[in-house]
mmCIF file of C-alpha atoms in Angstrom:
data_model
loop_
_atom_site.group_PDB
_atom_site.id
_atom_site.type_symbol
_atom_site.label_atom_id
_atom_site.label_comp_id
_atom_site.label_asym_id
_atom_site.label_seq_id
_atom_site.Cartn_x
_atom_site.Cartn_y
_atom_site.Cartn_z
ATOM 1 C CA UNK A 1 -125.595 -75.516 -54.807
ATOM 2 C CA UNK A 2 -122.181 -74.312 -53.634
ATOM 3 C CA UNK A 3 -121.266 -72.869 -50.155
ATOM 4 C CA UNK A 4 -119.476 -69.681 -50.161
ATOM 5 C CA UNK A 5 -116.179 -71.506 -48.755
ATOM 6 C CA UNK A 6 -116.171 -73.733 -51.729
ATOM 7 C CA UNK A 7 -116.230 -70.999 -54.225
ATOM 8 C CA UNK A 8 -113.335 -68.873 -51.743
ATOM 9 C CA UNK A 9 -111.044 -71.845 -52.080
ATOM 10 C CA UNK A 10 -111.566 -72.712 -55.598
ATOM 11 C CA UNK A 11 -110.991 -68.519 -56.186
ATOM 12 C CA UNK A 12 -107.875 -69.048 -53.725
ATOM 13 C CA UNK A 13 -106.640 -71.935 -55.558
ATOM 14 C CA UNK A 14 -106.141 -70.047 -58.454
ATOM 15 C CA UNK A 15 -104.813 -66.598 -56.580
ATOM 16 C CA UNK A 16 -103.337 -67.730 -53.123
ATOM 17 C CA UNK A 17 -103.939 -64.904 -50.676
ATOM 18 C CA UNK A 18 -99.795 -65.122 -49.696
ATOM 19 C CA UNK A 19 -99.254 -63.777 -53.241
ATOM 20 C CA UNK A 20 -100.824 -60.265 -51.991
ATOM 21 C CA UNK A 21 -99.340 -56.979 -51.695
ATOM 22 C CA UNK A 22 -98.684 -55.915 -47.620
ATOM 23 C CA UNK A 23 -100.977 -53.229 -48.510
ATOM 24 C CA UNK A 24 -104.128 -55.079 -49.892
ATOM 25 C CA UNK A 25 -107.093 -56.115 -48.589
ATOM 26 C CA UNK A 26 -108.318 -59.397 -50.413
ATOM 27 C CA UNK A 27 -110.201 -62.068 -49.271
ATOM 28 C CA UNK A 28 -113.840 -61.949 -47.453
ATOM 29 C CA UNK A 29 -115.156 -58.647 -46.852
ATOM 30 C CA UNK A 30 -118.603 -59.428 -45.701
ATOM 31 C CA UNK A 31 -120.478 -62.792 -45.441
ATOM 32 C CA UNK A 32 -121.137 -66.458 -44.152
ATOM 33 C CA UNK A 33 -118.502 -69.035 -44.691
ATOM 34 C CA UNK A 34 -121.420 -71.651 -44.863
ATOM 35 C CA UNK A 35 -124.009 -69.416 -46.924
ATOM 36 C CA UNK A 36 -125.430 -71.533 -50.095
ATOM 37 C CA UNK A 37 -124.384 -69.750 -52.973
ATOM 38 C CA UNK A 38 -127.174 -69.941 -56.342
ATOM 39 C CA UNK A 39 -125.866 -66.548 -58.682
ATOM 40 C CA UNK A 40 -122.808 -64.429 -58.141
ATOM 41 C CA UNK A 41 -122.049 -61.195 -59.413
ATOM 42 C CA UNK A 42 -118.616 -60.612 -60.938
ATOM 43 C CA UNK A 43 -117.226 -57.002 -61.218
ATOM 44 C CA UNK A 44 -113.786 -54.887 -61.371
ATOM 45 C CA UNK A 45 -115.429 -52.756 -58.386
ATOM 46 C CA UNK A 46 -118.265 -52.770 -56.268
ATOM 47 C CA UNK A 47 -120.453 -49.877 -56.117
ATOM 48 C CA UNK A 48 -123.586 -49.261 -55.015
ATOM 49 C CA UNK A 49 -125.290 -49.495 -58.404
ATOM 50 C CA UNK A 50 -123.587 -52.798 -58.856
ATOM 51 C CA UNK A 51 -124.940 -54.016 -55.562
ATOM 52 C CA UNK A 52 -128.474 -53.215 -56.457
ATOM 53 C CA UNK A 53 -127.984 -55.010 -59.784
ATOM 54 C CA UNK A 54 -126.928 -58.182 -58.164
ATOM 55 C CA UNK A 55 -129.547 -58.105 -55.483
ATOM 56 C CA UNK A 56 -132.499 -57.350 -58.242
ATOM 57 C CA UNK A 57 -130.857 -60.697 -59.994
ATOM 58 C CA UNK A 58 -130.855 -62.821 -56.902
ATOM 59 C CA UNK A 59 -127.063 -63.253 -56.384
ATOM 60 C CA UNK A 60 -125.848 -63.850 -52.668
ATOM 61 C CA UNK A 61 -121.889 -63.037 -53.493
ATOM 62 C CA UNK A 62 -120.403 -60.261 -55.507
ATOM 63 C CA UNK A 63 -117.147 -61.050 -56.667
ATOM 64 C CA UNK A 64 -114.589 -57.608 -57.395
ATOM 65 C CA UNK A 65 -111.431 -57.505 -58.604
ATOM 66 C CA UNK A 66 -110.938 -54.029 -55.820
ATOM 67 C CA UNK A 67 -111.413 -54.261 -52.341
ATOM 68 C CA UNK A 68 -114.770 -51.902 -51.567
ATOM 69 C CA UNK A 69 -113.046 -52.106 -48.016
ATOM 70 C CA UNK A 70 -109.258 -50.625 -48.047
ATOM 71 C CA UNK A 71 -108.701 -48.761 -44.734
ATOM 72 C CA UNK A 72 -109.962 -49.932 -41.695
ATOM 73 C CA UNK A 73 -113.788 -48.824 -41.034
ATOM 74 C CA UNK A 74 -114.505 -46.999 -37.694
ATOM 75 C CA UNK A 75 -118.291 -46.614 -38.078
ATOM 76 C CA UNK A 76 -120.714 -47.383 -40.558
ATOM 77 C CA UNK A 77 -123.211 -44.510 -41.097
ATOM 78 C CA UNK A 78 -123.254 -44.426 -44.438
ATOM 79 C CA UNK A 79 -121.641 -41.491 -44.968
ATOM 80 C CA UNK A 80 -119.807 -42.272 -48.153
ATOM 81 C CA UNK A 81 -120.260 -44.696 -50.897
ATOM 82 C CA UNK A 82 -118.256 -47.290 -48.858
ATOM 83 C CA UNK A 83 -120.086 -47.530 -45.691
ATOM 84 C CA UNK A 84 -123.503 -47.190 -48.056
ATOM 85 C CA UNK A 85 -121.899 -50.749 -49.965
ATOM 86 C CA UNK A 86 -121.356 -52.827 -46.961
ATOM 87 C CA UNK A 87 -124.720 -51.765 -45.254
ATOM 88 C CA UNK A 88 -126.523 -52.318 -48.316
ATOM 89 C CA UNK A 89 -124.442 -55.970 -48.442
ATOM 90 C CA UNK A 90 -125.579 -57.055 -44.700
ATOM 91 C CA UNK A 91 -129.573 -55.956 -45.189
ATOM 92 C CA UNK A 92 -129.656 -57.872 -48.640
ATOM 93 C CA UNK A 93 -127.600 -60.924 -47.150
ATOM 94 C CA UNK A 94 -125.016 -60.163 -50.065
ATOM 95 C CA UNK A 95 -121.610 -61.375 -49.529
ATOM 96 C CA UNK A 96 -118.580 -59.237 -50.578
ATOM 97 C CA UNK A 97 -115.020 -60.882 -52.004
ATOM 98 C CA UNK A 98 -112.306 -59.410 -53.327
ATOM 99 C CA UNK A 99 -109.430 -60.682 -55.464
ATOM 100 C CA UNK A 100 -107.190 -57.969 -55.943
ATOM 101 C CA UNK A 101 -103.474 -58.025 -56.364
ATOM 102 C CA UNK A 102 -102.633 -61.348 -55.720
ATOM 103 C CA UNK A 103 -104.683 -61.958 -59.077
ATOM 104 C CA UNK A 104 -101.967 -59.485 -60.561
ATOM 105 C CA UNK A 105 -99.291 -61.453 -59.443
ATOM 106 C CA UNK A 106 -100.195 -64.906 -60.580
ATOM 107 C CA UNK A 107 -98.964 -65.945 -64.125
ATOM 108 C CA UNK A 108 -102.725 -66.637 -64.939
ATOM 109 C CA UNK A 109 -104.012 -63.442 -63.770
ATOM 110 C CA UNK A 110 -104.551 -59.627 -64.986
ATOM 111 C CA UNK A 111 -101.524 -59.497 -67.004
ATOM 112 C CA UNK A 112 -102.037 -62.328 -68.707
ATOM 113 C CA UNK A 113 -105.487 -61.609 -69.855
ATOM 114 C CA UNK A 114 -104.084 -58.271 -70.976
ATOM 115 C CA UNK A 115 -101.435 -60.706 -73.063
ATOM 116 C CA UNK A 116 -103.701 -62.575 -74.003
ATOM 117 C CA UNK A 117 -106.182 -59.497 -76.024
ATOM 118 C CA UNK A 118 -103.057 -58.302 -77.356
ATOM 119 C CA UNK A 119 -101.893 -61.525 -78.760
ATOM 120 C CA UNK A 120 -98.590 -61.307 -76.793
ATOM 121 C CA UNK A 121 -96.205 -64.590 -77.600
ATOM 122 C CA UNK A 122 -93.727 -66.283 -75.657
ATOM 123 C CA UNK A 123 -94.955 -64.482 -72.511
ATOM 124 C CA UNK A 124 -93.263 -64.192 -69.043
ATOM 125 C CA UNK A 125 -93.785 -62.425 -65.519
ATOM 126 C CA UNK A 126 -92.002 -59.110 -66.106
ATOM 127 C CA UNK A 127 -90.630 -58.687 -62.196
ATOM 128 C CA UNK A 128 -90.796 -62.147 -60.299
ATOM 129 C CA UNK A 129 -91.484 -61.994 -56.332
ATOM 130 C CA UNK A 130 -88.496 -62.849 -54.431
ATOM 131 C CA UNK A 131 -88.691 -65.851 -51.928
ATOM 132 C CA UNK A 132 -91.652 -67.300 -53.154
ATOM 133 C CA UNK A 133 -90.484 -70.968 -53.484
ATOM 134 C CA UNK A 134 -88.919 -73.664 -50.440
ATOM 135 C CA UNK A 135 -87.163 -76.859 -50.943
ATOM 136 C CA UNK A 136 -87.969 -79.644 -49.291
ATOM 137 C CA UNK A 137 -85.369 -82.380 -48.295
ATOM 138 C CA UNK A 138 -86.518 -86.377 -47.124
ATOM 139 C CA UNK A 139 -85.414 -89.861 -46.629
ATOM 140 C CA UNK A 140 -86.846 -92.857 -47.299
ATOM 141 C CA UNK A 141 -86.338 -96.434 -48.627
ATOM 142 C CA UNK A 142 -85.274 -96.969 -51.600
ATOM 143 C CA UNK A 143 -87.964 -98.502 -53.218
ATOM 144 C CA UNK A 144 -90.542 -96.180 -51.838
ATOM 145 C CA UNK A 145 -88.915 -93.111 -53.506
ATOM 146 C CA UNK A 146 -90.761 -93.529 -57.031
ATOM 147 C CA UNK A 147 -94.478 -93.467 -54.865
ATOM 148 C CA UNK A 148 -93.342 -90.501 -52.669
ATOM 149 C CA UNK A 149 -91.741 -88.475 -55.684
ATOM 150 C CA UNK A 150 -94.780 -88.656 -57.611
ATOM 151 C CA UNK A 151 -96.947 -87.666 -54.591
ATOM 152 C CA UNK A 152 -95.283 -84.723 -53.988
ATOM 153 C CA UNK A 153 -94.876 -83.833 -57.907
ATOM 154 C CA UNK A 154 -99.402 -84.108 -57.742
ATOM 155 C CA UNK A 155 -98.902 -82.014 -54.770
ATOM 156 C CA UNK A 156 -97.477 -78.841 -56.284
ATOM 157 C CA UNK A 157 -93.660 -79.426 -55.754
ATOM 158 C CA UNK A 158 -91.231 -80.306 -58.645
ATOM 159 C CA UNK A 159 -92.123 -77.081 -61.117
ATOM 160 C CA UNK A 160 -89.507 -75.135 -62.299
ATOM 161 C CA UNK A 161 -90.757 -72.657 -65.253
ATOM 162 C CA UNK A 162 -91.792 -74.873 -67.864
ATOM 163 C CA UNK A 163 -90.468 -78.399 -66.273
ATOM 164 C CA UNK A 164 -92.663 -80.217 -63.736
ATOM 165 C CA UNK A 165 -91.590 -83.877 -62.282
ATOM 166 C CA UNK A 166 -87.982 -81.755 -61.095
ATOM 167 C CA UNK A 167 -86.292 -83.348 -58.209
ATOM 168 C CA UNK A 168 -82.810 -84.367 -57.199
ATOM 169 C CA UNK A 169 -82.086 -87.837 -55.877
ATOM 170 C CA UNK A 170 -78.797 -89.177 -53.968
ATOM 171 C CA UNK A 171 -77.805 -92.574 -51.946
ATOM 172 C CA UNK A 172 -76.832 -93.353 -48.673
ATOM 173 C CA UNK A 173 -77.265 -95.486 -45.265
ATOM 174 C CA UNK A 174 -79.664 -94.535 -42.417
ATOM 175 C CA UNK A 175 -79.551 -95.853 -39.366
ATOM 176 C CA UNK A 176 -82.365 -95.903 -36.651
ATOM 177 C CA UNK A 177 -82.560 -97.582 -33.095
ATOM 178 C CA UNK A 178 -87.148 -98.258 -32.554
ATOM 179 C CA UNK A 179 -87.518 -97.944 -29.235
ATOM 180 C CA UNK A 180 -90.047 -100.026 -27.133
ATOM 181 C CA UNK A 181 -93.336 -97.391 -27.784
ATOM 182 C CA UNK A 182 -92.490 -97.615 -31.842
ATOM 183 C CA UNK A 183 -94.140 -99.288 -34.461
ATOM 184 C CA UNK A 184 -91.450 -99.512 -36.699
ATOM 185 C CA UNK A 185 -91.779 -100.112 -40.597
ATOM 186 C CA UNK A 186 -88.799 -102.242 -41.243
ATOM 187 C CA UNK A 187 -85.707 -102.748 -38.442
ATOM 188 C CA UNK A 188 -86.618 -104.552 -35.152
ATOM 189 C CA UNK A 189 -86.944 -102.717 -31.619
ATOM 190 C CA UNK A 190 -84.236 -102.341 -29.316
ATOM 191 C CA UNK A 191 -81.832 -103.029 -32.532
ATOM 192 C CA UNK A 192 -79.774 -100.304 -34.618
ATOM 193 C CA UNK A 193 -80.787 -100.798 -37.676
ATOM 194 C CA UNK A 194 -78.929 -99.762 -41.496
ATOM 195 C CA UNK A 195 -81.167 -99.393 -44.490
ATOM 196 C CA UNK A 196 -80.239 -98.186 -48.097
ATOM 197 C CA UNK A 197 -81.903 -95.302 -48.549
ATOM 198 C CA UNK A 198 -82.533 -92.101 -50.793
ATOM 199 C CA UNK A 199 -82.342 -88.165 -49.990
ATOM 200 C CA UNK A 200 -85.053 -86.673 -52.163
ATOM 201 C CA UNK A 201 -84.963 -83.047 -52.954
ATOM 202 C CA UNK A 202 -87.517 -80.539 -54.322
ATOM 203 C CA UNK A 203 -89.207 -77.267 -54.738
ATOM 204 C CA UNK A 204 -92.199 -76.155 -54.011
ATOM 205 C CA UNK A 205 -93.780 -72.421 -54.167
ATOM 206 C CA UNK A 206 -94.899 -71.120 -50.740
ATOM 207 C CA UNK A 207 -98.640 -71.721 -50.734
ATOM 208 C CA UNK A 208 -98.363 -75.481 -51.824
ATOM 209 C CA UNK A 209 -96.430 -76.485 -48.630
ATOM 210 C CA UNK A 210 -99.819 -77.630 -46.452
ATOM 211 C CA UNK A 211 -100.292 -79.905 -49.335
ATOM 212 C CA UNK A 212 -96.807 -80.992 -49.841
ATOM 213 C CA UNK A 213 -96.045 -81.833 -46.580
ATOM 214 C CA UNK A 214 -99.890 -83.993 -46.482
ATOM 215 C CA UNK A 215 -98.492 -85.475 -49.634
ATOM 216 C CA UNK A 216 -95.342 -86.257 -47.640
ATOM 217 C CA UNK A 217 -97.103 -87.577 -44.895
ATOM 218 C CA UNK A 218 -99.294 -89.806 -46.109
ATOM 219 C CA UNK A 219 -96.679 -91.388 -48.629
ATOM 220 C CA UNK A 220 -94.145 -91.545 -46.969
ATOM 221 C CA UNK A 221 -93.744 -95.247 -44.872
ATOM 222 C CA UNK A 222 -91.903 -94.469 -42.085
ATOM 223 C CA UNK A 223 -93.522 -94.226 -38.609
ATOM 224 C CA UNK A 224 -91.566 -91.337 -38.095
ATOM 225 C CA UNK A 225 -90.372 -88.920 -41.167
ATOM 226 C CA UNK A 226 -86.902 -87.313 -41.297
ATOM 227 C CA UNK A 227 -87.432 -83.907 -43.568
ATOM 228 C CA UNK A 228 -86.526 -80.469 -43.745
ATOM 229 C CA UNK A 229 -87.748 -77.337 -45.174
ATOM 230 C CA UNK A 230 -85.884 -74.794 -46.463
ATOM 231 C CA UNK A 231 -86.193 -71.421 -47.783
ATOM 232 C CA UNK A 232 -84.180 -70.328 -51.258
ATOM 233 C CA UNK A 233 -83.689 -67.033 -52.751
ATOM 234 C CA UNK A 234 -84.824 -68.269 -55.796
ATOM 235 C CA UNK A 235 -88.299 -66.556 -57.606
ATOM 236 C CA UNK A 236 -90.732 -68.339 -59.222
ATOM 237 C CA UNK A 237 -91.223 -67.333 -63.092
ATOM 238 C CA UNK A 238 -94.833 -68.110 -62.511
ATOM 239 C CA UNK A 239 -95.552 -65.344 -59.548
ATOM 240 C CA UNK A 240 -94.596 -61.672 -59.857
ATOM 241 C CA UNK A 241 -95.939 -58.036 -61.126
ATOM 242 C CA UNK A 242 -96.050 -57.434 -64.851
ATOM 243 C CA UNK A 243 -95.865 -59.540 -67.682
ATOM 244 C CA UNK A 244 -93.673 -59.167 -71.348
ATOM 245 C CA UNK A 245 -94.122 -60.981 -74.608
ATOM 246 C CA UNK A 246 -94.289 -60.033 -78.063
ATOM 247 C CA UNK A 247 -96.534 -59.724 -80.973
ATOM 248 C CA UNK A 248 -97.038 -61.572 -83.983
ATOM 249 C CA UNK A 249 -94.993 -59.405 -86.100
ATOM 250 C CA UNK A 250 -93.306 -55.801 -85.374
ATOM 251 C CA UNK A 251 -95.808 -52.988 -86.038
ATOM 252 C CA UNK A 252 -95.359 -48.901 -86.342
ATOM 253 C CA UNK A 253 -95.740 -47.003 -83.387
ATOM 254 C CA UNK A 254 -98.999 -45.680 -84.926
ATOM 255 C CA UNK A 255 -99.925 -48.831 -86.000
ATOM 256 C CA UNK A 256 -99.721 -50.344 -82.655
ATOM 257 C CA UNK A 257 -101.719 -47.128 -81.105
ATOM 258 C CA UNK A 258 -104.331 -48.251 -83.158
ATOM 259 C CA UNK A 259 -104.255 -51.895 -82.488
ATOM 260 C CA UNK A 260 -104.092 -51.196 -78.811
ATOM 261 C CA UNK A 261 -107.182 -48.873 -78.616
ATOM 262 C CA UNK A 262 -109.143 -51.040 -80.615
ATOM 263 C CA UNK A 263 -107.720 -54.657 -78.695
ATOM 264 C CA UNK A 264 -108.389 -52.951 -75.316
ATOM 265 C CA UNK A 265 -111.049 -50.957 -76.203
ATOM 266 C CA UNK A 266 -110.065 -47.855 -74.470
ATOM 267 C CA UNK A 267 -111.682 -44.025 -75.843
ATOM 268 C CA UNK A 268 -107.912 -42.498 -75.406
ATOM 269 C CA UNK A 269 -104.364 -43.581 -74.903
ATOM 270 C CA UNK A 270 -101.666 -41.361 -73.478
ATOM 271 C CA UNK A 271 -98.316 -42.153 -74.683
ATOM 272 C CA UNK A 272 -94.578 -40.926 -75.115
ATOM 273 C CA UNK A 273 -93.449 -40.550 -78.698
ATOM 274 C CA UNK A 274 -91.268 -43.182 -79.943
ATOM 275 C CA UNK A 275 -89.666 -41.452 -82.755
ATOM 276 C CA UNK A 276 -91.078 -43.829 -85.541
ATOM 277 C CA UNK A 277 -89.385 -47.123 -84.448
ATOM 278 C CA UNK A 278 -91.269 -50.125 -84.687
ATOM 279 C CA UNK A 279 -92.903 -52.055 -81.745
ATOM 280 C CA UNK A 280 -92.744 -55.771 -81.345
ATOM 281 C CA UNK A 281 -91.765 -56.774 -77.648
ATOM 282 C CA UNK A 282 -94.402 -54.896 -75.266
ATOM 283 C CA UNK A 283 -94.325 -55.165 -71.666
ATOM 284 C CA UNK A 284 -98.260 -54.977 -69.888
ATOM 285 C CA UNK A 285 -99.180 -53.949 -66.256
ATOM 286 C CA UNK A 286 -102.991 -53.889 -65.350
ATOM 287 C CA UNK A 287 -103.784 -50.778 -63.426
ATOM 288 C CA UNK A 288 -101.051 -48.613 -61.427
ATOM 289 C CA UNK A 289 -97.826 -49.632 -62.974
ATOM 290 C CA UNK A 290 -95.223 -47.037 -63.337
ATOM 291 C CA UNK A 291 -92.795 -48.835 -60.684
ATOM 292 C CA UNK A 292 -92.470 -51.288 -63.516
ATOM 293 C CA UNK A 293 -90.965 -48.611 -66.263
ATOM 294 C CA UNK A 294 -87.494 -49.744 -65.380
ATOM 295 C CA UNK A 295 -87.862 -53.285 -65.607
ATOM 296 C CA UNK A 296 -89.670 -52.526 -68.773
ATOM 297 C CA UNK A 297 -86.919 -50.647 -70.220
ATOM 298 C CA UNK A 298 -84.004 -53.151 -68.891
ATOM 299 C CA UNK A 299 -86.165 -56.618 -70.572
ATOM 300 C CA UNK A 300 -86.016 -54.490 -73.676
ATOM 301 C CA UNK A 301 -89.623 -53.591 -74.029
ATOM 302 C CA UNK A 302 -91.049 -51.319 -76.973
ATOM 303 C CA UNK A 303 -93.604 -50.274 -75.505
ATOM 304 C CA UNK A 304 -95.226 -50.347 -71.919
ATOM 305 C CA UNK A 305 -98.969 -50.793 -71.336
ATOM 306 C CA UNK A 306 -100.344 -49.759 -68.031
ATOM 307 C CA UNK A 307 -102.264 -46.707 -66.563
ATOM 308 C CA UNK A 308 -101.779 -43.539 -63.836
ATOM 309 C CA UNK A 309 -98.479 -42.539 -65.150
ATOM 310 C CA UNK A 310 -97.708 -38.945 -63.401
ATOM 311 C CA UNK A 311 -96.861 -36.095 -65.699
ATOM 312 C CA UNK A 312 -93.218 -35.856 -64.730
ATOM 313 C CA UNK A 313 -93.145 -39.704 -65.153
ATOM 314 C CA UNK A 314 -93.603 -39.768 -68.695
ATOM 315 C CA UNK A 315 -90.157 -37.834 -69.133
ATOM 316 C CA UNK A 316 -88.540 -41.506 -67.705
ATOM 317 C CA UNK A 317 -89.179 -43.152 -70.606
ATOM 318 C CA UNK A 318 -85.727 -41.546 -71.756
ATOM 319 C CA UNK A 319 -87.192 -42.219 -75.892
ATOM 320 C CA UNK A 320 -85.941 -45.959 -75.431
ATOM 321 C CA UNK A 321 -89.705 -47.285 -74.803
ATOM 322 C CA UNK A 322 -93.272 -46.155 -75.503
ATOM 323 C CA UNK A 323 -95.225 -45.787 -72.432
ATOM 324 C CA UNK A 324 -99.115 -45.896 -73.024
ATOM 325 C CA UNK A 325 -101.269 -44.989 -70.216
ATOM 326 C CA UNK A 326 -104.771 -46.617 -71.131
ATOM 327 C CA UNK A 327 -106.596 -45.876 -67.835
ATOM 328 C CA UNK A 328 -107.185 -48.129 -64.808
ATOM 329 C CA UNK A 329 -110.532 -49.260 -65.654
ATOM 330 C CA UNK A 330 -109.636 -49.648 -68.724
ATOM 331 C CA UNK A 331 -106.671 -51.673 -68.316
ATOM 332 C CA UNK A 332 -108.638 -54.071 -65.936
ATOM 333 C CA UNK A 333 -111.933 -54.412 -67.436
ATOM 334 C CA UNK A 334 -111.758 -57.690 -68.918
ATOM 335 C CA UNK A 335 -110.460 -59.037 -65.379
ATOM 336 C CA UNK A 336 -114.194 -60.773 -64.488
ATOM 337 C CA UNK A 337 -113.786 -63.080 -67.458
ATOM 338 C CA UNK A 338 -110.885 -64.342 -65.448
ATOM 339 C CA UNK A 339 -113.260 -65.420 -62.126
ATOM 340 C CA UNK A 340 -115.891 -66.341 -64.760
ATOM 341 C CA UNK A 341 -113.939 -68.905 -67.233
ATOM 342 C CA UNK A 342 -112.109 -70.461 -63.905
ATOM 343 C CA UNK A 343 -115.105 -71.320 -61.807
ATOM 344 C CA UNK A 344 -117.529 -72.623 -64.425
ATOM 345 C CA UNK A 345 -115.098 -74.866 -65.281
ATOM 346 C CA UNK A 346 -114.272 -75.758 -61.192
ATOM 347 C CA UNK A 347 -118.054 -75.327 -59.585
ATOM 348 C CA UNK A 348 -120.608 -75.488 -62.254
ATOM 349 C CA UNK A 349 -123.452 -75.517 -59.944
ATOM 350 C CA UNK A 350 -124.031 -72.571 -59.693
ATOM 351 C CA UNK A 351 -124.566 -69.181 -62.009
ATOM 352 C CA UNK A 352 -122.250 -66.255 -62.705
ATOM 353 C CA UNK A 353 -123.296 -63.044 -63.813
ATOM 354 C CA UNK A 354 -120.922 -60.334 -65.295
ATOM 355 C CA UNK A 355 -122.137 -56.616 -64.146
ATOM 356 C CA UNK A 356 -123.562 -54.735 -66.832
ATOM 357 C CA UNK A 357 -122.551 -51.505 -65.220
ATOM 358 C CA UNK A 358 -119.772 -49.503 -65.933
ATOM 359 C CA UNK A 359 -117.970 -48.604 -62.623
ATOM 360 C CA UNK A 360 -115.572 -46.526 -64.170
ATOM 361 C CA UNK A 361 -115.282 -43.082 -62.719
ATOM 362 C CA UNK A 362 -113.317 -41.572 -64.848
ATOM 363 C CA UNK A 363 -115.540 -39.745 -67.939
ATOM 364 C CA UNK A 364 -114.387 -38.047 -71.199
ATOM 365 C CA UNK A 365 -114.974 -35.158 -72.939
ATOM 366 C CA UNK A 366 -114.302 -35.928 -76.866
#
């Protein structure tokens, strides 16, 4: 039986917490680091009717996609369904986690499972976060640079898009002096000593670099370790908002409606007109995603699936693009299957539950 702080760094593993917008509010809500986990809930949001359903099954964590806690809280006296959650939580012992947008912006997240229902091919993120990747620079002995290389490859660094094992090797002569308190690896104290040795370059995104630089430590020979970190301008393809790939084959616009209600199961799409042109390369946002029309429009997107598009906002699709507003919820429904299929494969010792409620609160008239 798990601990909750196994299951958080498993979930973090997969969504690192830097990867969140400034705004958010991911991560523990409510609950004991060291609390033995036996059933978790998983849900897109966490209301009150989904906290009774977990605590009549016997689960001691709800896992949501949304944050029940956005703004800070200045008292809890239950006067709206937020304060009623997190009281509720703390007298059943239920603990509260959140994985919001830093789920979005992974290349294994929201979008992807969106992707994924719509049978998107050759799929990439559709506006990549700036300055999410650091090189690291070391030297070493020649003959120890295969050992390090691959240490720091298992720890994260060397991925560039679809290469792994990327690194950048050069030759040259270091020179050391050990002085009395060392314990030198090779070179004799009190003498200046020259050894052949390599530079060895490589990237590494952001959240790897405690493991990286353990990797480097613990690989690495030298008493000592000569290395530098540096940031690069450079985004990752893997981390970013949106996500744009195309179908199987090129459909009609009315076609495509179709497929898209039924694939997403959504009771209503609101869309642009797209003049009768076909739709093959389709650009996907889960939830609130009109900042993305542009970047839509510039990778040459069809058509652009996301939700709470403004009226006046529809008018920016300029004809050149479909944009089909399926709803929030609906958008991000299938997101639980994403916690669920990743931790029963990482921490199988324990059960997970999908909500049967539906926490939409939008309803429609039809």
């Amino acid at each position: 039986m798990p601990r909750l702080q196994l299951i958080i760094d498993e979930i973090e593993r997969l969504a690192p917490p830097l990867y969140q917008e400034s705004y958010d509010n991911s991560g523990l809500l409510y609950g004991n680091h060291n609390a033995e986990i036996k059933k978790a809930m998983l849900c897109l949001d966490c209301t009150e009717e989904v906290l009774d359903e977990a605590s009549s099954k016997g689960c001691q964590l709800i896992i949501a996609h949304h944050p029940i806690v956005f703004k800070g809280l200045k008292s809890l006296t239950g006067k709206n369904y937020v304060e009623r959650v997190i009281i509720k939580a703390i007298q059943k012992k239920i603990a509260l986690y959140a994985c919001h947008t830093n789920l979005d912006n992974i290349h294994t997240g929201v979008n992807h499972k969106i992707a994924s229902r719509l049978q998107l091919q050759h799929t990439q993120i559709l506006r990549p976060l700036q300055r999410t990747l650091k090189q690291l620079y070391t030297y070493c002995p020649a003959a120890n640079a295969p050992a390090i290389r691959e240490a720091l490859f298992l720890a994260g660094a060397g991925k560039i898009g679809d290469y792994d094992s990327c690194s950048f090797q050069s030759p040259g002569t270091g020179t050391f002096r050990p002085l009395a308190a060392s314990k030198p690896y090779i070179g004799k104290k009190g003498t200046l000593h020259e050894e052949a040795e390599v530079k060895i370059e490589v990237v590494f995104p952001i959240h790897a670099e405690r493991a990286v630089l353990q990797a480097l430590r613990a690989s690495h020979p030298y008493e000592e370790i000569a290395y530098g970190i540096l940031d690069i301008e450079s985004a990752s393809p893997n981390i970013g908002a949106g996500m744009i790939g195309e179908l199987p084959e090129k459909m009609s616009s009315q076609a495509f409606l179709k497929y898209l209600k039924t694939r997403m199961r959504c009771k209503m799409i609101r869309h642009t007109s797209f003049g009768g042109k076909t739709v093959q390369k389709v650009a996907v946002c889960g939830g609130a995603g009109s900042f993305l029309l542009q970047d839509a429009r510039k990778a040459g997107a069809d058509a652009f699936i996301t939700a709470d598009f403004k009226y006046h906002e529809f008018f920016d699709a300029e004809n050149q693009l479909m944009i089909c507003d399926i709803g929030h919820y609906e958008s991000e429904q299938f997101t639980p299957e994403i916690f669920s299929e990743y931790l029963s494969k990482k921490i199988p010792t324990f059960a997970l539950l999908k909500t049967t409620v539906n926490t939409n609160p939008v309803n429609y008239y039809v």
